Short mmCIF file of C-alpha atoms in Angstrom, two decimals:
data_model
loop_
_atom_site.label_atom_id
_atom_site.label_comp_id
_atom_site.label_asym_id
_atom_site.label_seq_id
_atom_site.Cartn_x
_atom_site.Cartn_y
_atom_site.Cartn_z
CA UNK A 15 21.86 -54.92 120.62
CA UNK A 16 20.09 -52.86 117.97
CA UNK A 17 20.28 -49.13 118.70
CA UNK A 18 16.98 -48.10 120.33
CA UNK A 19 14.60 -46.01 118.25
CA UNK A 20 12.78 -44.72 121.35
CA UNK A 21 14.01 -42.86 124.43
CA UNK A 22 11.71 -42.81 127.45
CA UNK A 23 12.40 -40.21 130.15
CA UNK A 24 11.11 -39.95 133.71
CA UNK A 25 10.58 -41.65 137.01
CA UNK A 26 10.89 -45.18 138.26
CA UNK A 27 9.49 -45.82 141.73
CA UNK A 28 8.07 -48.44 144.06
CA UNK A 29 4.37 -49.30 143.92
CA UNK A 30 2.97 -51.03 146.98
CA UNK A 31 0.03 -53.04 145.62
CA UNK A 32 -2.70 -54.05 148.13
CA UNK A 33 -3.44 -57.70 148.79
CA UNK A 34 -7.17 -56.93 149.04
CA UNK A 35 -9.71 -54.39 147.80
CA UNK A 36 -10.55 -51.44 150.01
CA UNK A 37 -9.41 -47.96 151.00
CA UNK A 38 -5.81 -47.31 152.01
CA UNK A 39 -6.95 -46.91 155.60
CA UNK A 40 -8.34 -50.45 155.62
CA UNK A 41 -5.68 -52.40 153.70
CA UNK A 42 -3.22 -54.22 155.97
CA UNK A 43 -0.72 -55.83 153.58
CA UNK A 44 0.92 -54.77 150.33
CA UNK A 45 3.22 -56.35 147.76
CA UNK A 46 6.22 -54.44 146.44
CA UNK A 47 6.32 -53.86 142.68
CA UNK A 48 8.44 -51.77 140.34
CA UNK A 49 6.45 -48.85 138.97
CA UNK A 50 6.49 -45.32 137.64
CA UNK A 51 4.73 -44.58 134.36
CA UNK A 52 7.86 -44.02 132.21
CA UNK A 53 9.51 -47.12 133.65
CA UNK A 54 6.39 -49.14 132.87
CA UNK A 55 6.43 -47.82 129.30
CA UNK A 56 10.12 -48.70 128.94
CA UNK A 57 9.58 -52.24 130.25
CA UNK A 58 6.46 -52.59 128.09
CA UNK A 59 8.49 -51.74 125.00
CA UNK A 60 11.18 -54.22 126.00
CA UNK A 61 8.54 -56.93 126.45
CA UNK A 62 7.32 -56.08 122.93
CA UNK A 63 10.85 -56.56 121.53
CA UNK A 64 11.53 -52.83 121.21
CA UNK A 65 13.78 -52.03 124.22
CA UNK A 66 14.23 -48.26 124.50
CA UNK A 67 16.79 -46.00 126.05
CA UNK A 68 15.59 -45.05 129.53
CA UNK A 69 16.64 -41.73 131.05
CA UNK A 70 16.10 -41.78 134.81
CA UNK A 71 17.78 -41.12 138.15
CA UNK A 72 17.66 -43.91 140.75
CA UNK A 73 18.46 -43.74 144.45
CA UNK A 74 21.34 -45.75 145.89
CA UNK A 75 19.06 -47.24 148.54
CA UNK A 76 17.65 -50.76 148.77
CA UNK A 77 14.58 -49.84 146.74
CA UNK A 78 16.79 -48.28 144.07
CA UNK A 79 18.81 -51.49 143.83
CA UNK A 80 15.58 -53.43 143.34
CA UNK A 81 14.49 -51.06 140.57
CA UNK A 82 17.82 -51.17 138.72
CA UNK A 83 17.91 -54.97 138.92
CA UNK A 84 14.43 -55.10 137.42
CA UNK A 85 15.32 -52.78 134.55
CA UNK A 86 18.39 -54.87 133.81
CA UNK A 87 16.40 -58.13 133.88
CA UNK A 88 13.99 -56.70 131.31
CA UNK A 89 16.86 -55.78 128.99
CA UNK A 90 16.63 -52.00 129.47
CA UNK A 91 19.98 -50.42 128.52
CA UNK A 92 21.67 -48.84 131.55
CA UNK A 93 23.53 -46.14 129.64
CA UNK A 94 21.29 -43.27 130.81
CA UNK A 95 20.23 -44.72 134.18
CA UNK A 96 22.11 -42.59 136.74
CA UNK A 97 22.54 -43.36 140.45
CA UNK A 98 21.94 -40.89 143.27
CA UNK A 99 23.50 -41.28 146.74
CA UNK A 100 21.80 -38.16 148.15
CA UNK A 101 18.08 -38.80 147.63
CA UNK A 102 15.68 -41.66 148.34
CA UNK A 103 13.25 -43.62 146.16
CA UNK A 104 9.69 -42.43 145.62
CA UNK A 105 7.06 -44.74 147.16
CA UNK A 106 3.45 -44.99 145.99
CA UNK A 107 0.81 -46.90 147.96
CA UNK A 108 -2.08 -48.10 145.83
CA UNK A 109 -5.62 -49.05 146.86
CA UNK A 110 -8.25 -50.76 144.68
CA UNK A 111 -12.01 -50.71 144.78
CA UNK A 112 -14.14 -53.69 143.75
CA UNK A 113 -13.76 -52.77 140.05
CA UNK A 114 -9.94 -52.63 140.37
CA UNK A 115 -9.89 -48.82 139.99
CA UNK A 116 -7.07 -47.17 141.87
CA UNK A 117 -6.29 -44.61 144.55
CA UNK A 118 -2.69 -43.45 145.11
CA UNK A 119 -0.79 -42.02 148.07
CA UNK A 120 2.69 -40.77 147.15
CA UNK A 121 5.78 -40.34 149.36
CA UNK A 122 7.83 -38.12 147.08
CA UNK A 123 9.64 -35.33 148.94
CA UNK A 124 13.06 -34.53 147.43
CA UNK A 125 13.33 -38.01 145.88
CA UNK A 126 15.88 -39.20 143.33
CA UNK A 127 13.58 -39.13 140.29
CA UNK A 128 13.21 -35.36 140.69
CA UNK A 129 16.96 -34.94 140.06
CA UNK A 130 17.17 -36.60 136.65
CA UNK A 131 20.05 -35.17 134.58
CA UNK A 132 19.35 -35.24 130.82
CA UNK A 133 22.85 -33.96 130.08
CA UNK A 134 24.00 -37.59 130.18
CA UNK A 135 22.20 -38.14 126.84
CA UNK A 136 24.72 -37.22 124.16
CA UNK A 137 23.92 -35.75 120.76
CA UNK A 138 24.82 -38.96 118.95
CA UNK A 139 22.12 -40.85 120.88
CA UNK A 140 19.52 -38.23 119.96
CA UNK A 141 20.59 -38.34 116.31
CA UNK A 142 19.81 -42.06 116.23
CA UNK A 143 16.52 -41.74 118.16
CA UNK A 144 13.21 -41.12 116.39
CA UNK A 145 10.83 -40.93 119.36
CA UNK A 146 11.16 -39.36 122.83
CA UNK A 147 8.39 -40.14 125.34
CA UNK A 148 7.74 -38.68 128.78
CA UNK A 149 4.93 -38.18 131.27
CA UNK A 150 3.50 -35.45 133.45
CA UNK A 151 4.65 -36.69 136.86
CA UNK A 152 8.27 -35.87 136.02
CA UNK A 153 7.23 -32.27 135.31
CA UNK A 154 5.46 -31.73 138.64
CA UNK A 155 8.58 -30.61 140.51
CA UNK A 156 11.86 -28.80 140.06
CA UNK A 157 14.63 -29.32 139.11
CA UNK A 158 13.32 -32.14 136.87
CA UNK A 159 10.76 -29.85 135.22
CA UNK A 160 13.25 -27.31 133.89
CA UNK A 161 15.80 -29.96 132.98
CA UNK A 162 13.28 -32.02 131.01
CA UNK A 163 11.92 -29.01 129.15
CA UNK A 164 15.46 -28.18 128.03
CA UNK A 165 15.95 -31.81 127.04
CA UNK A 166 12.74 -31.96 125.01
CA UNK A 167 13.71 -28.81 123.12
CA UNK A 168 17.13 -30.30 122.41
CA UNK A 169 15.55 -33.56 121.25
CA UNK A 170 13.29 -31.65 118.86
CA UNK A 171 16.32 -29.85 117.46
CA UNK A 172 17.75 -33.30 116.65
CA UNK A 173 14.60 -34.30 114.78
CA UNK A 174 13.02 -36.47 117.49
CA UNK A 175 9.22 -36.68 117.62
CA UNK A 176 7.87 -36.00 121.12
CA UNK A 177 5.22 -38.25 122.69
CA UNK A 178 3.61 -36.99 125.91
CA UNK A 179 1.26 -38.57 128.45
CA UNK A 180 -0.03 -36.08 131.07
CA UNK A 181 -0.70 -38.98 133.48
CA UNK A 182 -2.36 -36.39 135.69
CA UNK A 183 -1.89 -36.80 139.45
CA UNK A 184 -3.39 -33.61 141.01
CA UNK A 185 -1.98 -34.41 144.45
CA UNK A 186 1.57 -33.95 143.15
CA UNK A 187 1.07 -30.39 141.85
CA UNK A 188 1.38 -27.26 143.99
CA UNK A 189 -1.66 -25.69 142.29
CA UNK A 190 -4.06 -26.12 139.38
CA UNK A 191 -2.59 -22.99 137.82
CA UNK A 192 0.91 -24.46 137.80
CA UNK A 193 -0.35 -27.69 136.25
CA UNK A 194 -2.21 -25.87 133.48
CA UNK A 195 0.77 -23.63 132.66
CA UNK A 196 3.16 -26.58 132.51
CA UNK A 197 0.65 -28.61 130.48
CA UNK A 198 0.26 -25.88 127.87
CA UNK A 199 4.01 -25.44 127.55
CA UNK A 200 4.53 -29.18 127.16
CA UNK A 201 1.73 -29.48 124.62
CA UNK A 202 3.41 -26.81 122.50
CA UNK A 203 6.40 -29.17 122.21
CA UNK A 204 4.38 -32.36 121.66
CA UNK A 205 3.81 -34.24 118.41
CA UNK A 206 1.74 -37.19 119.64
CA UNK A 207 -0.37 -36.86 122.78
CA UNK A 208 -1.63 -39.93 124.62
CA UNK A 209 -4.31 -38.86 127.09
CA UNK A 210 -7.85 -39.30 128.44
CA UNK A 211 -10.68 -36.94 129.30
CA UNK A 212 -9.88 -37.44 133.00
CA UNK A 213 -6.28 -36.34 132.43
CA UNK A 214 -7.53 -33.05 130.97
CA UNK A 215 -10.43 -32.45 133.35
CA UNK A 216 -10.71 -28.79 134.33
CA UNK A 217 -8.60 -27.54 131.42
CA UNK A 218 -9.72 -26.14 128.10
CA UNK A 219 -8.86 -29.42 126.41
CA UNK A 220 -11.77 -31.53 127.66
CA UNK A 221 -15.40 -30.92 126.78
CA UNK A 222 -18.34 -32.75 128.41
CA UNK A 223 -16.29 -35.79 129.29
CA UNK A 224 -14.50 -36.00 125.94
CA UNK A 225 -11.10 -34.90 124.70
CA UNK A 226 -11.24 -31.69 122.63
CA UNK A 227 -8.89 -32.64 119.81
CA UNK A 228 -9.29 -29.44 117.80
CA UNK A 229 -8.28 -27.32 120.80
CA UNK A 230 -5.22 -29.53 121.27
CA UNK A 231 -4.25 -29.25 117.60
CA UNK A 232 -4.25 -25.47 118.02
CA UNK A 233 -1.56 -25.57 120.71
CA UNK A 234 0.79 -28.28 119.44
CA UNK A 235 0.11 -31.99 118.90
CA UNK A 236 -0.70 -33.24 115.42
CA UNK A 237 -2.06 -36.54 116.76
CA UNK A 238 -4.18 -37.20 119.86
CA UNK A 239 -4.65 -40.76 121.08
CA UNK A 240 -7.28 -40.92 123.81
CA UNK A 241 -8.14 -43.89 126.00
CA UNK A 242 -11.84 -44.19 126.82
CA UNK A 243 -12.01 -46.92 129.45
CA UNK A 244 -14.39 -49.73 128.57
CA UNK A 245 -15.19 -47.92 125.30
CA UNK A 246 -11.69 -48.55 123.94
CA UNK A 247 -9.68 -45.75 122.35
CA UNK A 248 -9.76 -43.10 119.66
CA UNK A 249 -6.96 -41.55 117.59
CA UNK A 250 -7.45 -38.29 115.73
CA UNK A 251 -4.77 -36.59 113.65
CA UNK A 252 -4.61 -33.25 111.86
CA UNK A 253 -3.46 -32.71 108.27
CA UNK A 254 -0.03 -31.83 109.74
CA UNK A 255 0.53 -35.44 110.87
CA UNK A 256 2.92 -37.60 108.81
CA UNK A 257 -0.01 -39.98 108.19
CA UNK A 258 -2.43 -37.17 107.33
CA UNK A 259 -5.84 -36.34 108.81
CA UNK A 260 -7.44 -39.46 110.30
CA UNK A 261 -10.11 -40.37 112.83
CA UNK A 262 -9.83 -43.98 114.04
CA UNK A 263 -11.53 -45.83 116.87
CA UNK A 264 -11.18 -49.26 118.43
CA UNK A 265 -13.77 -50.68 120.84
CA UNK A 266 -11.23 -52.32 123.14
CA UNK A 267 -11.43 -55.78 124.69
CA UNK A 268 -13.63 -57.16 127.47
CA UNK A 269 -11.62 -58.69 130.33
CA UNK A 270 -12.11 -59.31 134.04
CA UNK A 271 -9.64 -56.80 135.56
CA UNK A 272 -7.53 -57.71 138.57
CA UNK A 273 -5.43 -54.54 138.74
CA UNK A 274 -5.63 -51.53 136.42
CA UNK A 275 -2.33 -50.08 137.67
CA UNK A 276 -0.15 -49.38 134.63
CA UNK A 277 -2.85 -50.06 132.03
CA UNK A 278 -2.39 -46.62 130.49
CA UNK A 279 1.37 -47.12 130.43
CA UNK A 280 0.92 -50.48 128.73
CA UNK A 281 -1.33 -48.81 126.17
CA UNK A 282 1.34 -46.17 125.49
CA UNK A 283 3.99 -48.87 125.09
CA UNK A 284 1.74 -50.50 122.51
CA UNK A 285 1.24 -47.18 120.71
CA UNK A 286 4.99 -46.54 120.59
CA UNK A 287 5.73 -50.06 119.38
CA UNK A 288 3.19 -49.61 116.60
CA UNK A 289 4.59 -46.23 115.60
CA UNK A 290 8.14 -47.61 115.53
CA UNK A 291 6.91 -50.39 113.26
CA UNK A 292 5.17 -47.86 110.95
CA UNK A 293 1.81 -49.55 111.46
CA UNK A 294 -1.35 -47.72 110.31
CA UNK A 295 -3.13 -45.81 113.05
CA UNK A 296 -6.08 -48.21 113.31
CA UNK A 297 -3.71 -51.14 113.84
CA UNK A 298 -1.76 -49.12 116.42
CA UNK A 299 -4.99 -48.66 118.39
CA UNK A 300 -5.97 -52.33 118.25
CA UNK A 301 -2.53 -53.51 119.29
CA UNK A 302 -2.26 -50.96 122.13
CA UNK A 303 -5.73 -51.86 123.43
CA UNK A 304 -4.77 -55.53 123.55
CA UNK A 305 -1.54 -54.78 125.45
CA UNK A 306 -3.47 -52.69 127.98
CA UNK A 307 -6.28 -55.23 128.40
CA UNK A 308 -3.86 -58.05 129.09
CA UNK A 309 -2.00 -55.96 131.65
CA UNK A 310 -5.14 -55.55 133.77
CA UNK A 311 -5.56 -59.31 134.18
CA UNK A 312 -2.62 -59.63 136.60
CA UNK A 313 -1.38 -57.65 139.61
CA UNK A 314 1.38 -55.08 139.35
CA UNK A 315 2.32 -52.72 136.53
CA UNK A 316 5.59 -53.85 134.96
CA UNK A 317 5.20 -57.47 136.13
CA UNK A 318 1.89 -57.80 134.25
CA UNK A 319 3.11 -56.48 130.90
CA UNK A 320 2.66 -59.02 128.06
CA UNK A 321 5.03 -60.04 125.29
CA UNK A 322 4.19 -60.05 121.58
CA UNK A 323 3.24 -63.72 121.53
CA UNK A 324 0.70 -63.21 124.32
CA UNK A 325 -0.76 -60.17 122.54
CA UNK A 326 -1.07 -62.05 119.26
CA UNK A 327 -2.77 -65.00 120.95
CA UNK A 328 -5.14 -62.71 122.84
CA UNK A 329 -6.15 -60.84 119.70
CA UNK A 330 -6.67 -64.07 117.76
CA UNK A 331 -9.03 -65.29 120.49
CA UNK A 332 -10.95 -62.03 120.84
CA UNK A 333 -11.43 -60.72 117.30
#
């Protein structure tokens, strides 16, 4: 196998996807799916022929076995997937409204993903890795928060570019103040930020429903890639970016969504695949939008992720 150029760090968990639309209180049956934003990104990259390293900690319970088997089936290297006999797997119950928008309820007290140990990633692996990607859920609790901050700083020392997705889940944070402090610290270490206005709501980095790129440039990232729902996506970079100052947009693709769970993760996988391939920023946006759009047309996060052939066919039919 070719040495991965990307390392994704963070949680893998179980999503229980509803068999019908409605609130969590009204849904009677759910289907089990592998989930967790970083895991979805890792699988998305593998589906796009760019399997990454995946740094995660997985419980030695039945759900953990299911998750590990799924990672293996998708060709995710197991080198940095550690097993934990002392903590259980995080569970997330998902509800959909008529437009396939989601509501989450997490069962995540002292679960395995919060005990990830980045020390298993050796310096040689970081020397051969160009991109390190992680999300905000992994930073919501200790000890993962402190461990991942140390890891990100070490990765930067080895020349890795840091890609961050806040993936904001307010219900997982002890307070708004903690979230904002952690966000600002993480942004100071970030090179490429994938986000949305909703992710940054209530902070100084969103203005009237839009992402405030200039404010973000002031604290860290040189490139901000923002999803905008049905309006597609926008990427803005500062003069400090390797590709220079750019402002690119893509209108996205019209589809009939079945399940939007994991669409943002699919988009990020598309962005990372494009960056690894040294594609221009406008092409990165178009490719990532197509990956995300296709993902919404089937149920489940990782199970709905498309391969390159499907993305190419979809784009040929819709452009």
